[in-house]
Amino acid sequence: MFGYLRPVKEELKVREYELYKSVYCGLCKHLGKDYGLFSRFTLSYDCTMLAMLALSVKGEKSCVSKGRCVFNPTKKCLYCSGSADSFRLAGAVSVIMTYYKLYDTITDGGLMKRAAARFLRVLMKRSHRKAKRAYPELEEQVRQMVERQQQAEAADSGIDDAAASTAELISWLCRGLAGEDEKQQFVLEKFGYFLGRWIYLIDAADDFEDDLRRHTYNPFHRYRKETPEQTMLYCNEVLNMTASQLLLAFDLLELSGYEEILDNVVRHGLSFQQRYCLFEKKHGKQCRRKKKDKDYYPFLSEGFH
């Protein structure tokens, strides 16, 4: 995954932020237990949200315990010990997606990035094999996504076709969280589709200038405007339209226990990331720093509030 699905800390209550961190650290703990120490480096905000969404859809109670951080034993952490199945699924997604992301880097990255990705893939092989055995259907879905993505890039596809493979994978993942509840299945399927589409598009917009410099595929290149600022404004409009559809589906979800945090991610966090990645990152401004005179809300389209 790409790490764009983050909450806005300033908009969370203290207890909500502590609960979020407990899920993050809980997923890290499960990754180490299931796939070894190195797999902890695949931990991402996106998979943390997936674990939290799974817990919330199932309506599981928050059970938090204290412990020591593996990487910094002097630091005390809170660990969420909810459903092991939810954390195992998120962990498998983290390992498998990272493994295939490294393959993408080997294909499109620069010389140093390709060398690093090859080395990391060797280290990831054991964890990937274990995740593949535990979740063969997930492995197959990700493999098919990568193949469809490569075909779309080879055909120089537009935005819709390029984003479809990631959108369909996340849609499939989210639908599976609902179990036998057909109503939740339908809503989660739509929510996951637009969430996956948004993830792909924000990553493409974030990499726009790098891909242009390296002459590698990017779905926004064909929509390039006269100035970089105009191009980013166009990317922002496309992302806002996707996010507005995502929010319509999110508002229909029946969630329990983590709904305030998930609401923060989709209602505030997405726009915060758009502002940072599209308009501030290239100027060297810090992500996560909220300005006193400028909020992230102006980058939302009407109806995205």
PDB file of C-alpha atoms in Angstrom:
ATOM      1  CA  MET A   1       0.000   0.000   0.000  1.00  0.00           C
ATOM      2  CA  PHE A   2       1.028   3.630  -0.324  1.00  0.00           C
ATOM      3  CA  GLY A   3       0.513   5.260   3.099  1.00  0.00           C
ATOM      4  CA  TYR A   4      -1.918   8.032   2.154  1.00  0.00           C
ATOM      5  CA  LEU A   5      -4.817   7.027   4.422  1.00  0.00           C
ATOM      6  CA  ARG A   6      -3.916   8.935   7.567  1.00  0.00           C
ATOM      7  CA  PRO A   7      -6.063  10.668  10.154  1.00  0.00           C
ATOM      8  CA  VAL A   8      -5.622  14.356  10.930  1.00  0.00           C
ATOM      9  CA  LYS A   9      -4.321  14.262  14.486  1.00  0.00           C
ATOM     10  CA  GLU A  10      -5.551  17.762  15.323  1.00  0.00           C
ATOM     11  CA  GLU A  11      -9.139  16.715  14.631  1.00  0.00           C
ATOM     12  CA  LEU A  12      -9.028  13.644  16.900  1.00  0.00           C
ATOM     13  CA  LYS A  13      -9.775  13.479  20.596  1.00  0.00           C
ATOM     14  CA  VAL A  14      -6.916  12.218  22.751  1.00  0.00           C
ATOM     15  CA  ARG A  15      -8.618   8.866  23.424  1.00  0.00           C
ATOM     16  CA  GLU A  16      -9.336   8.443  19.703  1.00  0.00           C
ATOM     17  CA  TYR A  17      -5.718   9.099  18.786  1.00  0.00           C
ATOM     18  CA  GLU A  18      -4.522   6.647  21.440  1.00  0.00           C
ATOM     19  CA  LEU A  19      -6.931   4.029  20.084  1.00  0.00           C
ATOM     20  CA  TYR A  20      -5.642   4.640  16.551  1.00  0.00           C
ATOM     21  CA  LYS A  21      -2.046   4.191  17.708  1.00  0.00           C
ATOM     22  CA  SER A  22      -3.027   0.979  19.502  1.00  0.00           C
ATOM     23  CA  VAL A  23      -4.366  -0.474  16.233  1.00  0.00           C
ATOM     24  CA  TYR A  24      -1.214   0.658  14.403  1.00  0.00           C
ATOM     25  CA  CYS A  25       1.049  -0.959  17.009  1.00  0.00           C
ATOM     26  CA  GLY A  26      -1.240  -3.993  17.205  1.00  0.00           C
ATOM     27  CA  LEU A  27      -0.861  -4.568  13.468  1.00  0.00           C
ATOM     28  CA  CYS A  28       2.920  -4.195  13.805  1.00  0.00           C
ATOM     29  CA  LYS A  29       2.892  -6.837  16.538  1.00  0.00           C
ATOM     30  CA  HIS A  30       0.834  -9.268  14.434  1.00  0.00           C
ATOM     31  CA  LEU A  31       3.113  -8.729  11.423  1.00  0.00           C
ATOM     32  CA  GLY A  32       6.143  -9.713  13.481  1.00  0.00           C
ATOM     33  CA  LYS A  33       4.360 -12.707  14.962  1.00  0.00           C
ATOM     34  CA  ASP A  34       3.016 -14.018  11.649  1.00  0.00           C
ATOM     35  CA  TYR A  35       5.778 -13.112   9.183  1.00  0.00           C
ATOM     36  CA  GLY A  36       8.929 -12.290  11.138  1.00  0.00           C
ATOM     37  CA  LEU A  37      10.745  -9.183  12.249  1.00  0.00           C
ATOM     38  CA  PHE A  38      11.516  -7.820   8.777  1.00  0.00           C
ATOM     39  CA  SER A  39       7.831  -7.822   7.800  1.00  0.00           C
ATOM     40  CA  ARG A  40       7.245  -5.052  10.358  1.00  0.00           C
ATOM     41  CA  PHE A  41       8.863  -2.666   7.878  1.00  0.00           C
ATOM     42  CA  THR A  42       5.868  -3.175   5.556  1.00  0.00           C
ATOM     43  CA  LEU A  43       3.563  -1.562   8.127  1.00  0.00           C
ATOM     44  CA  SER A  44       1.525   1.276   6.611  1.00  0.00           C
ATOM     45  CA  TYR A  45      -1.274   3.683   7.473  1.00  0.00           C
ATOM     46  CA  ASP A  46      -3.404   2.168   4.706  1.00  0.00           C
ATOM     47  CA  CYS A  47      -3.313  -1.335   6.170  1.00  0.00           C
ATOM     48  CA  THR A  48      -3.939   0.119   9.625  1.00  0.00           C
ATOM     49  CA  MET A  49      -7.138   1.614   8.250  1.00  0.00           C
ATOM     50  CA  LEU A  50      -8.046  -1.742   6.697  1.00  0.00           C
ATOM     51  CA  ALA A  51      -7.616  -3.480  10.075  1.00  0.00           C
ATOM     52  CA  MET A  52      -9.679  -0.782  11.782  1.00  0.00           C
ATOM     53  CA  LEU A  53     -12.407  -0.977   9.144  1.00  0.00           C
ATOM     54  CA  ALA A  54     -12.580  -4.754   9.589  1.00  0.00           C
ATOM     55  CA  LEU A  55     -12.867  -4.386  13.368  1.00  0.00           C
ATOM     56  CA  SER A  56     -15.524  -1.688  13.034  1.00  0.00           C
ATOM     57  CA  VAL A  57     -17.643  -3.557  10.469  1.00  0.00           C
ATOM     58  CA  LYS A  58     -17.633  -6.621  12.719  1.00  0.00           C
ATOM     59  CA  GLY A  59     -18.563  -4.449  15.714  1.00  0.00           C
ATOM     60  CA  GLU A  60     -15.738  -5.767  17.879  1.00  0.00           C
ATOM     61  CA  LYS A  61     -14.939  -4.187  21.231  1.00  0.00           C
ATOM     62  CA  SER A  62     -11.682  -2.335  21.759  1.00  0.00           C
ATOM     63  CA  CYS A  63      -9.364  -4.309  24.044  1.00  0.00           C
ATOM     64  CA  VAL A  64      -6.136  -2.386  24.646  1.00  0.00           C
ATOM     65  CA  SER A  65      -3.104  -3.589  26.584  1.00  0.00           C
ATOM     66  CA  LYS A  66       0.263  -2.009  27.422  1.00  0.00           C
ATOM     67  CA  GLY A  67       3.611  -3.308  26.215  1.00  0.00           C
ATOM     68  CA  ARG A  68       7.098  -2.400  25.032  1.00  0.00           C
ATOM     69  CA  CYS A  69       7.952  -1.372  21.477  1.00  0.00           C
ATOM     70  CA  VAL A  70      10.073  -4.001  19.703  1.00  0.00           C
ATOM     71  CA  PHE A  71      12.244  -1.384  17.973  1.00  0.00           C
ATOM     72  CA  ASN A  72      12.564   0.839  21.038  1.00  0.00           C
ATOM     73  CA  PRO A  73      12.253  -1.210  24.262  1.00  0.00           C
ATOM     74  CA  THR A  74      12.412   1.968  26.368  1.00  0.00           C
ATOM     75  CA  LYS A  75       9.160   3.145  24.818  1.00  0.00           C
ATOM     76  CA  LYS A  76       5.797   1.955  26.121  1.00  0.00           C
ATOM     77  CA  CYS A  77       3.071   1.223  23.554  1.00  0.00           C
ATOM     78  CA  LEU A  78      -0.619   0.456  23.573  1.00  0.00           C
ATOM     79  CA  TYR A  79      -1.629  -2.663  21.631  1.00  0.00           C
ATOM     80  CA  CYS A  80      -5.134  -3.304  20.376  1.00  0.00           C
ATOM     81  CA  SER A  81      -5.920  -6.996  20.754  1.00  0.00           C
ATOM     82  CA  GLY A  82      -9.128  -7.205  18.762  1.00  0.00           C
ATOM     83  CA  SER A  83     -10.001  -9.959  16.309  1.00  0.00           C
ATOM     84  CA  ALA A  84      -6.852 -11.789  15.243  1.00  0.00           C
ATOM     85  CA  ASP A  85      -8.509 -12.466  11.861  1.00  0.00           C
ATOM     86  CA  SER A  86      -8.791  -8.725  11.132  1.00  0.00           C
ATOM     87  CA  PHE A  87      -5.121  -8.147  11.912  1.00  0.00           C
ATOM     88  CA  ARG A  88      -3.996 -11.258  10.029  1.00  0.00           C
ATOM     89  CA  LEU A  89      -5.835 -10.132   6.894  1.00  0.00           C
ATOM     90  CA  ALA A  90      -4.386  -6.614   7.098  1.00  0.00           C
ATOM     91  CA  GLY A  91      -0.932  -8.116   7.686  1.00  0.00           C
ATOM     92  CA  ALA A  92      -1.209 -10.393   4.656  1.00  0.00           C
ATOM     93  CA  VAL A  93      -2.339  -7.454   2.515  1.00  0.00           C
ATOM     94  CA  SER A  94       0.639  -5.446   3.766  1.00  0.00           C
ATOM     95  CA  VAL A  95       3.160  -8.186   2.932  1.00  0.00           C
ATOM     96  CA  ILE A  96       1.725  -9.179  -0.453  1.00  0.00           C
ATOM     97  CA  MET A  97       1.157  -5.607  -1.653  1.00  0.00           C
ATOM     98  CA  THR A  98       4.655  -4.556  -0.588  1.00  0.00           C
ATOM     99  CA  TYR A  99       6.153  -7.540  -2.420  1.00  0.00           C
ATOM    100  CA  TYR A 100       4.429  -6.573  -5.669  1.00  0.00           C
ATOM    101  CA  LYS A 101       5.155  -2.871  -5.109  1.00  0.00           C
ATOM    102  CA  LEU A 102       8.842  -3.774  -5.074  1.00  0.00           C
ATOM    103  CA  TYR A 103       8.357  -5.505  -8.415  1.00  0.00           C
ATOM    104  CA  ASP A 104       6.871  -2.269  -9.765  1.00  0.00           C
ATOM    105  CA  THR A 105       9.873  -0.331  -8.468  1.00  0.00           C
ATOM    106  CA  ILE A 106      12.244  -2.753 -10.198  1.00  0.00           C
ATOM    107  CA  THR A 107      10.377  -2.090 -13.440  1.00  0.00           C
ATOM    108  CA  ASP A 108      10.005   1.695 -13.278  1.00  0.00           C
ATOM    109  CA  GLY A 109      12.425   3.007 -10.638  1.00  0.00           C
ATOM    110  CA  GLY A 110      15.838   4.606 -11.014  1.00  0.00           C
ATOM    111  CA  LEU A 111      19.096   2.685 -10.812  1.00  0.00           C
ATOM    112  CA  MET A 112      19.539   2.905  -7.039  1.00  0.00           C
ATOM    113  CA  LYS A 113      15.860   2.250  -6.336  1.00  0.00           C
ATOM    114  CA  ARG A 114      15.887  -0.824  -8.584  1.00  0.00           C
ATOM    115  CA  ALA A 115      18.958  -2.217  -6.818  1.00  0.00           C
ATOM    116  CA  ALA A 116      17.396  -1.611  -3.396  1.00  0.00           C
ATOM    117  CA  ALA A 117      14.072  -3.145  -4.498  1.00  0.00           C
ATOM    118  CA  ARG A 118      15.808  -6.315  -5.748  1.00  0.00           C
ATOM    119  CA  PHE A 119      17.590  -6.698  -2.421  1.00  0.00           C
ATOM    120  CA  LEU A 120      14.395  -6.132  -0.432  1.00  0.00           C
ATOM    121  CA  ARG A 121      12.462  -8.625  -2.550  1.00  0.00           C
ATOM    122  CA  VAL A 122      14.982 -11.304  -1.598  1.00  0.00           C
ATOM    123  CA  LEU A 123      14.396 -10.490   2.067  1.00  0.00           C
ATOM    124  CA  MET A 124      10.626 -10.505   1.521  1.00  0.00           C
ATOM    125  CA  LYS A 125      10.403 -13.895  -0.219  1.00  0.00           C
ATOM    126  CA  ARG A 126       9.862 -15.970   2.916  1.00  0.00           C
ATOM    127  CA  SER A 127       7.183 -13.636   4.288  1.00  0.00           C
ATOM    128  CA  HIS A 128       5.486 -13.504   0.899  1.00  0.00           C
ATOM    129  CA  ARG A 129       5.375 -17.294   0.561  1.00  0.00           C
ATOM    130  CA  LYS A 130       3.798 -17.581   4.004  1.00  0.00           C
ATOM    131  CA  ALA A 131       1.170 -14.917   3.236  1.00  0.00           C
ATOM    132  CA  LYS A 132       0.490 -16.564  -0.114  1.00  0.00           C
ATOM    133  CA  ARG A 133      -0.166 -19.936   1.549  1.00  0.00           C
ATOM    134  CA  ALA A 134      -2.438 -18.370   4.174  1.00  0.00           C
ATOM    135  CA  TYR A 135      -4.426 -16.227   1.705  1.00  0.00           C
ATOM    136  CA  PRO A 136      -4.149 -17.784  -1.778  1.00  0.00           C
ATOM    137  CA  GLU A 137      -7.204 -15.918  -3.106  1.00  0.00           C
ATOM    138  CA  LEU A 138      -5.735 -12.597  -2.000  1.00  0.00           C
ATOM    139  CA  GLU A 139      -2.457 -13.445  -3.706  1.00  0.00           C
ATOM    140  CA  GLU A 140      -4.320 -14.257  -6.926  1.00  0.00           C
ATOM    141  CA  GLN A 141      -6.322 -11.025  -6.796  1.00  0.00           C
ATOM    142  CA  VAL A 142      -3.173  -8.933  -6.304  1.00  0.00           C
ATOM    143  CA  ARG A 143      -1.345 -10.773  -9.074  1.00  0.00           C
ATOM    144  CA  GLN A 144      -4.228 -10.142 -11.464  1.00  0.00           C
ATOM    145  CA  MET A 145      -4.293  -6.491 -10.430  1.00  0.00           C
ATOM    146  CA  VAL A 146      -0.609  -6.119 -11.277  1.00  0.00           C
ATOM    147  CA  GLU A 147      -1.122  -7.766 -14.682  1.00  0.00           C
ATOM    148  CA  ARG A 148      -4.089  -5.526 -15.516  1.00  0.00           C
ATOM    149  CA  GLN A 149      -2.115  -2.502 -14.389  1.00  0.00           C
ATOM    150  CA  GLN A 150       0.787  -3.392 -16.640  1.00  0.00           C
ATOM    151  CA  GLN A 151      -1.598  -3.840 -19.582  1.00  0.00           C
ATOM    152  CA  ALA A 152      -3.206  -0.450 -18.916  1.00  0.00           C
ATOM    153  CA  GLU A 153       0.187   1.233 -18.759  1.00  0.00           C
ATOM    154  CA  ALA A 154       1.368  -0.481 -21.958  1.00  0.00           C
ATOM    155  CA  ALA A 155      -1.767   0.768 -23.729  1.00  0.00           C
ATOM    156  CA  ASP A 156      -1.239   4.318 -22.382  1.00  0.00           C
ATOM    157  CA  SER A 157      -4.743   4.204 -20.885  1.00  0.00           C
ATOM    158  CA  GLY A 158      -6.663   7.152 -19.505  1.00  0.00           C
ATOM    159  CA  ILE A 159      -7.512   7.828 -15.880  1.00  0.00           C
ATOM    160  CA  ASP A 160     -10.522   5.500 -15.568  1.00  0.00           C
ATOM    161  CA  ASP A 161      -8.857   2.430 -17.056  1.00  0.00           C
ATOM    162  CA  ALA A 162      -5.585   3.025 -15.218  1.00  0.00           C
ATOM    163  CA  ALA A 163      -7.271   3.319 -11.819  1.00  0.00           C
ATOM    164  CA  ALA A 164      -9.700   0.426 -12.356  1.00  0.00           C
ATOM    165  CA  SER A 165      -7.410  -2.438 -11.289  1.00  0.00           C
ATOM    166  CA  THR A 166      -6.521  -0.917  -7.903  1.00  0.00           C
ATOM    167  CA  ALA A 167     -10.138   0.147  -7.378  1.00  0.00           C
ATOM    168  CA  GLU A 168     -11.422  -3.364  -8.073  1.00  0.00           C
ATOM    169  CA  LEU A 169      -8.895  -4.966  -5.721  1.00  0.00           C
ATOM    170  CA  ILE A 170      -9.784  -2.693  -2.777  1.00  0.00           C
ATOM    171  CA  SER A 171     -13.471  -3.153  -3.621  1.00  0.00           C
ATOM    172  CA  TRP A 172     -13.037  -6.937  -3.397  1.00  0.00           C
ATOM    173  CA  LEU A 173     -11.146  -6.624  -0.111  1.00  0.00           C
ATOM    174  CA  CYS A 174     -13.768  -4.388   1.508  1.00  0.00           C
ATOM    175  CA  ARG A 175     -16.689  -6.507   0.293  1.00  0.00           C
ATOM    176  CA  GLY A 176     -15.172  -9.540   1.988  1.00  0.00           C
ATOM    177  CA  LEU A 177     -15.293  -7.800   5.374  1.00  0.00           C
ATOM    178  CA  ALA A 178     -19.111  -7.882   5.437  1.00  0.00           C
ATOM    179  CA  GLY A 179     -19.465 -11.653   5.708  1.00  0.00           C
ATOM    180  CA  GLU A 180     -23.016 -12.719   4.780  1.00  0.00           C
ATOM    181  CA  ASP A 181     -24.594  -9.264   5.182  1.00  0.00           C
ATOM    182  CA  GLU A 182     -25.640  -8.447   1.603  1.00  0.00           C
ATOM    183  CA  LYS A 183     -26.476  -4.821   2.355  1.00  0.00           C
ATOM    184  CA  GLN A 184     -23.068  -4.204   3.897  1.00  0.00           C
ATOM    185  CA  GLN A 185     -21.427  -6.109   1.044  1.00  0.00           C
ATOM    186  CA  PHE A 186     -22.931  -3.734  -1.535  1.00  0.00           C
ATOM    187  CA  VAL A 187     -22.007  -0.566   0.382  1.00  0.00           C
ATOM    188  CA  LEU A 188     -18.490  -1.771   1.219  1.00  0.00           C
ATOM    189  CA  GLU A 189     -17.954  -2.779  -2.404  1.00  0.00           C
ATOM    190  CA  LYS A 190     -18.760   0.765  -3.584  1.00  0.00           C
ATOM    191  CA  PHE A 191     -16.766   2.354  -0.772  1.00  0.00           C
ATOM    192  CA  GLY A 192     -13.753   0.155  -1.539  1.00  0.00           C
ATOM    193  CA  TYR A 193     -13.946   0.894  -5.259  1.00  0.00           C
ATOM    194  CA  PHE A 194     -13.735   4.645  -4.851  1.00  0.00           C
ATOM    195  CA  LEU A 195     -11.184   4.320  -2.044  1.00  0.00           C
ATOM    196  CA  GLY A 196      -8.938   2.230  -4.299  1.00  0.00           C
ATOM    197  CA  ARG A 197      -9.440   4.679  -7.138  1.00  0.00           C
ATOM    198  CA  TRP A 198      -8.498   7.591  -4.881  1.00  0.00           C
ATOM    199  CA  ILE A 199      -5.363   5.793  -3.638  1.00  0.00           C
ATOM    200  CA  TYR A 200      -4.184   5.120  -7.182  1.00  0.00           C
ATOM    201  CA  LEU A 201      -4.897   8.676  -8.359  1.00  0.00           C
ATOM    202  CA  ILE A 202      -3.239  10.434  -5.413  1.00  0.00           C
ATOM    203  CA  ASP A 203      -0.141   8.278  -5.947  1.00  0.00           C
ATOM    204  CA  ALA A 204      -0.153   9.126  -9.666  1.00  0.00           C
ATOM    205  CA  ALA A 205      -0.546  12.847  -8.950  1.00  0.00           C
ATOM    206  CA  ASP A 206       2.185  12.675  -6.312  1.00  0.00           C
ATOM    207  CA  ASP A 207       4.566  11.033  -8.828  1.00  0.00           C
ATOM    208  CA  PHE A 208       3.548  13.265 -11.752  1.00  0.00           C
ATOM    209  CA  GLU A 209       6.757  15.310 -12.065  1.00  0.00           C
ATOM    210  CA  ASP A 210       9.076  12.359 -11.355  1.00  0.00           C
ATOM    211  CA  ASP A 211       7.344  10.228 -14.014  1.00  0.00           C
ATOM    212  CA  LEU A 212       7.499  13.133 -16.477  1.00  0.00           C
ATOM    213  CA  ARG A 213      11.228  13.522 -15.891  1.00  0.00           C
ATOM    214  CA  ARG A 214      11.878   9.770 -16.241  1.00  0.00           C
ATOM    215  CA  HIS A 215       9.503   9.430 -19.216  1.00  0.00           C
ATOM    216  CA  THR A 216       7.509   6.725 -17.451  1.00  0.00           C
ATOM    217  CA  TYR A 217       3.746   6.214 -17.629  1.00  0.00           C
ATOM    218  CA  ASN A 218       1.394   8.409 -15.638  1.00  0.00           C
ATOM    219  CA  PRO A 219      -2.358   8.675 -16.385  1.00  0.00           C
ATOM    220  CA  PHE A 220      -2.310  12.444 -15.820  1.00  0.00           C
ATOM    221  CA  HIS A 221       0.331  13.149 -18.482  1.00  0.00           C
ATOM    222  CA  ARG A 222      -2.222  13.344 -21.275  1.00  0.00           C
ATOM    223  CA  TYR A 223      -4.123  15.967 -19.263  1.00  0.00           C
ATOM    224  CA  ARG A 224      -1.092  18.164 -18.683  1.00  0.00           C
ATOM    225  CA  LYS A 225      -1.906  21.899 -18.547  1.00  0.00           C
ATOM    226  CA  GLU A 226       0.107  25.006 -19.367  1.00  0.00           C
ATOM    227  CA  THR A 227       1.606  25.283 -15.877  1.00  0.00           C
ATOM    228  CA  PRO A 228       2.324  22.709 -13.145  1.00  0.00           C
ATOM    229  CA  GLU A 229      -0.076  24.545 -10.825  1.00  0.00           C
ATOM    230  CA  GLN A 230      -2.926  24.215 -13.330  1.00  0.00           C
ATOM    231  CA  THR A 231      -2.150  20.529 -13.770  1.00  0.00           C
ATOM    232  CA  MET A 232      -2.269  19.954 -10.008  1.00  0.00           C
ATOM    233  CA  LEU A 233      -5.574  21.842  -9.791  1.00  0.00           C
ATOM    234  CA  TYR A 234      -6.976  19.485 -12.422  1.00  0.00           C
ATOM    235  CA  CYS A 235      -5.672  16.473 -10.462  1.00  0.00           C
ATOM    236  CA  ASN A 236      -7.302  17.917  -7.339  1.00  0.00           C
ATOM    237  CA  GLU A 237     -10.668  18.188  -9.123  1.00  0.00           C
ATOM    238  CA  VAL A 238     -10.494  14.551 -10.237  1.00  0.00           C
ATOM    239  CA  LEU A 239      -9.574  13.449  -6.709  1.00  0.00           C
ATOM    240  CA  ASN A 240     -12.394  15.516  -5.211  1.00  0.00           C
ATOM    241  CA  MET A 241     -14.948  13.901  -7.508  1.00  0.00           C
ATOM    242  CA  THR A 242     -13.687  10.455  -6.483  1.00  0.00           C
ATOM    243  CA  ALA A 243     -13.673  11.377  -2.788  1.00  0.00           C
ATOM    244  CA  SER A 244     -17.224  12.730  -2.945  1.00  0.00           C
ATOM    245  CA  GLN A 245     -18.454   9.341  -4.212  1.00  0.00           C
ATOM    246  CA  LEU A 246     -16.395   7.610  -1.539  1.00  0.00           C
ATOM    247  CA  LEU A 247     -18.059   9.706   1.171  1.00  0.00           C
ATOM    248  CA  LEU A 248     -21.548   8.942  -0.094  1.00  0.00           C
ATOM    249  CA  ALA A 249     -20.838   5.230   0.365  1.00  0.00           C
ATOM    250  CA  PHE A 250     -19.066   5.760   3.694  1.00  0.00           C
ATOM    251  CA  ASP A 251     -22.102   7.516   5.164  1.00  0.00           C
ATOM    252  CA  LEU A 252     -24.170   4.369   4.510  1.00  0.00           C
ATOM    253  CA  LEU A 253     -21.810   2.025   6.354  1.00  0.00           C
ATOM    254  CA  GLU A 254     -22.875   0.509   9.670  1.00  0.00           C
ATOM    255  CA  LEU A 255     -19.797   0.919  11.855  1.00  0.00           C
ATOM    256  CA  SER A 256     -19.134   0.406  15.529  1.00  0.00           C
ATOM    257  CA  GLY A 257     -16.275   1.314  17.841  1.00  0.00           C
ATOM    258  CA  TYR A 258     -13.931   3.114  15.445  1.00  0.00           C
ATOM    259  CA  GLU A 259     -16.355   5.205  13.393  1.00  0.00           C
ATOM    260  CA  GLU A 260     -15.012   8.585  14.609  1.00  0.00           C
ATOM    261  CA  ILE A 261     -11.455   7.711  13.561  1.00  0.00           C
ATOM    262  CA  LEU A 262     -12.516   6.309  10.194  1.00  0.00           C
ATOM    263  CA  ASP A 263     -14.680   9.381   9.646  1.00  0.00           C
ATOM    264  CA  ASN A 264     -11.637  11.548  10.349  1.00  0.00           C
ATOM    265  CA  VAL A 265      -9.554   9.675   7.764  1.00  0.00           C
ATOM    266  CA  VAL A 266     -12.072   9.901   4.928  1.00  0.00           C
ATOM    267  CA  ARG A 267     -13.557  13.323   5.715  1.00  0.00           C
ATOM    268  CA  HIS A 268     -10.398  15.221   6.689  1.00  0.00           C
ATOM    269  CA  GLY A 269      -7.354  13.034   6.019  1.00  0.00           C
ATOM    270  CA  LEU A 270      -7.922  12.606   2.279  1.00  0.00           C
ATOM    271  CA  SER A 271      -8.112  16.342   1.683  1.00  0.00           C
ATOM    272  CA  PHE A 272      -5.103  16.951   3.918  1.00  0.00           C
ATOM    273  CA  GLN A 273      -3.079  14.540   1.781  1.00  0.00           C
ATOM    274  CA  GLN A 274      -4.294  16.201  -1.412  1.00  0.00           C
ATOM    275  CA  ARG A 275      -3.158  19.593  -0.163  1.00  0.00           C
ATOM    276  CA  TYR A 276       0.231  18.306   0.875  1.00  0.00           C
ATOM    277  CA  CYS A 277       1.029  16.036  -2.096  1.00  0.00           C
ATOM    278  CA  LEU A 278      -0.308  18.330  -4.828  1.00  0.00           C
ATOM    279  CA  PHE A 279       0.512  21.807  -3.538  1.00  0.00           C
ATOM    280  CA  GLU A 280       2.995  21.797  -0.672  1.00  0.00           C
ATOM    281  CA  LYS A 281       5.369  18.846  -0.977  1.00  0.00           C
ATOM    282  CA  LYS A 282       7.452  20.311  -3.785  1.00  0.00           C
ATOM    283  CA  HIS A 283       8.058  23.432  -1.682  1.00  0.00           C
ATOM    284  CA  GLY A 284       9.558  21.340   1.096  1.00  0.00           C
ATOM    285  CA  LYS A 285       6.765  22.024   3.575  1.00  0.00           C
ATOM    286  CA  GLN A 286       6.180  19.579   6.379  1.00  0.00           C
ATOM    287  CA  CYS A 287       3.286  17.176   6.066  1.00  0.00           C
ATOM    288  CA  ARG A 288       1.109  17.014   9.182  1.00  0.00           C
ATOM    289  CA  ARG A 289       1.774  20.661  10.176  1.00  0.00           C
ATOM    290  CA  LYS A 290      -1.515  22.507  10.294  1.00  0.00           C
ATOM    291  CA  LYS A 291      -1.194  26.190   9.495  1.00  0.00           C
ATOM    292  CA  LYS A 292      -2.933  28.760  11.639  1.00  0.00           C
ATOM    293  CA  ASP A 293      -3.991  30.926   8.726  1.00  0.00           C
ATOM    294  CA  LYS A 294      -4.762  28.205   6.185  1.00  0.00           C
ATOM    295  CA  ASP A 295      -6.790  25.074   6.700  1.00  0.00           C
ATOM    296  CA  TYR A 296      -7.146  22.028   4.451  1.00  0.00           C
ATOM    297  CA  TYR A 297     -10.876  22.588   3.870  1.00  0.00           C
ATOM    298  CA  PRO A 298     -10.473  24.982   0.865  1.00  0.00           C
ATOM    299  CA  PHE A 299      -9.197  22.012  -1.137  1.00  0.00           C
ATOM    300  CA  LEU A 300     -12.480  20.189  -0.692  1.00  0.00           C
ATOM    301  CA  SER A 301     -15.146  20.450  -3.347  1.00  0.00           C
ATOM    302  CA  GLU A 302     -18.681  21.371  -2.393  1.00  0.00           C
ATOM    303  CA  GLY A 303     -20.387  18.398  -0.782  1.00  0.00           C
ATOM    304  CA  PHE A 304     -17.056  16.930   0.364  1.00  0.00           C
ATOM    305  CA  HIS A 305     -17.468  18.457   3.867  1.00  0.00           C
TER     306      HIS A 305
END
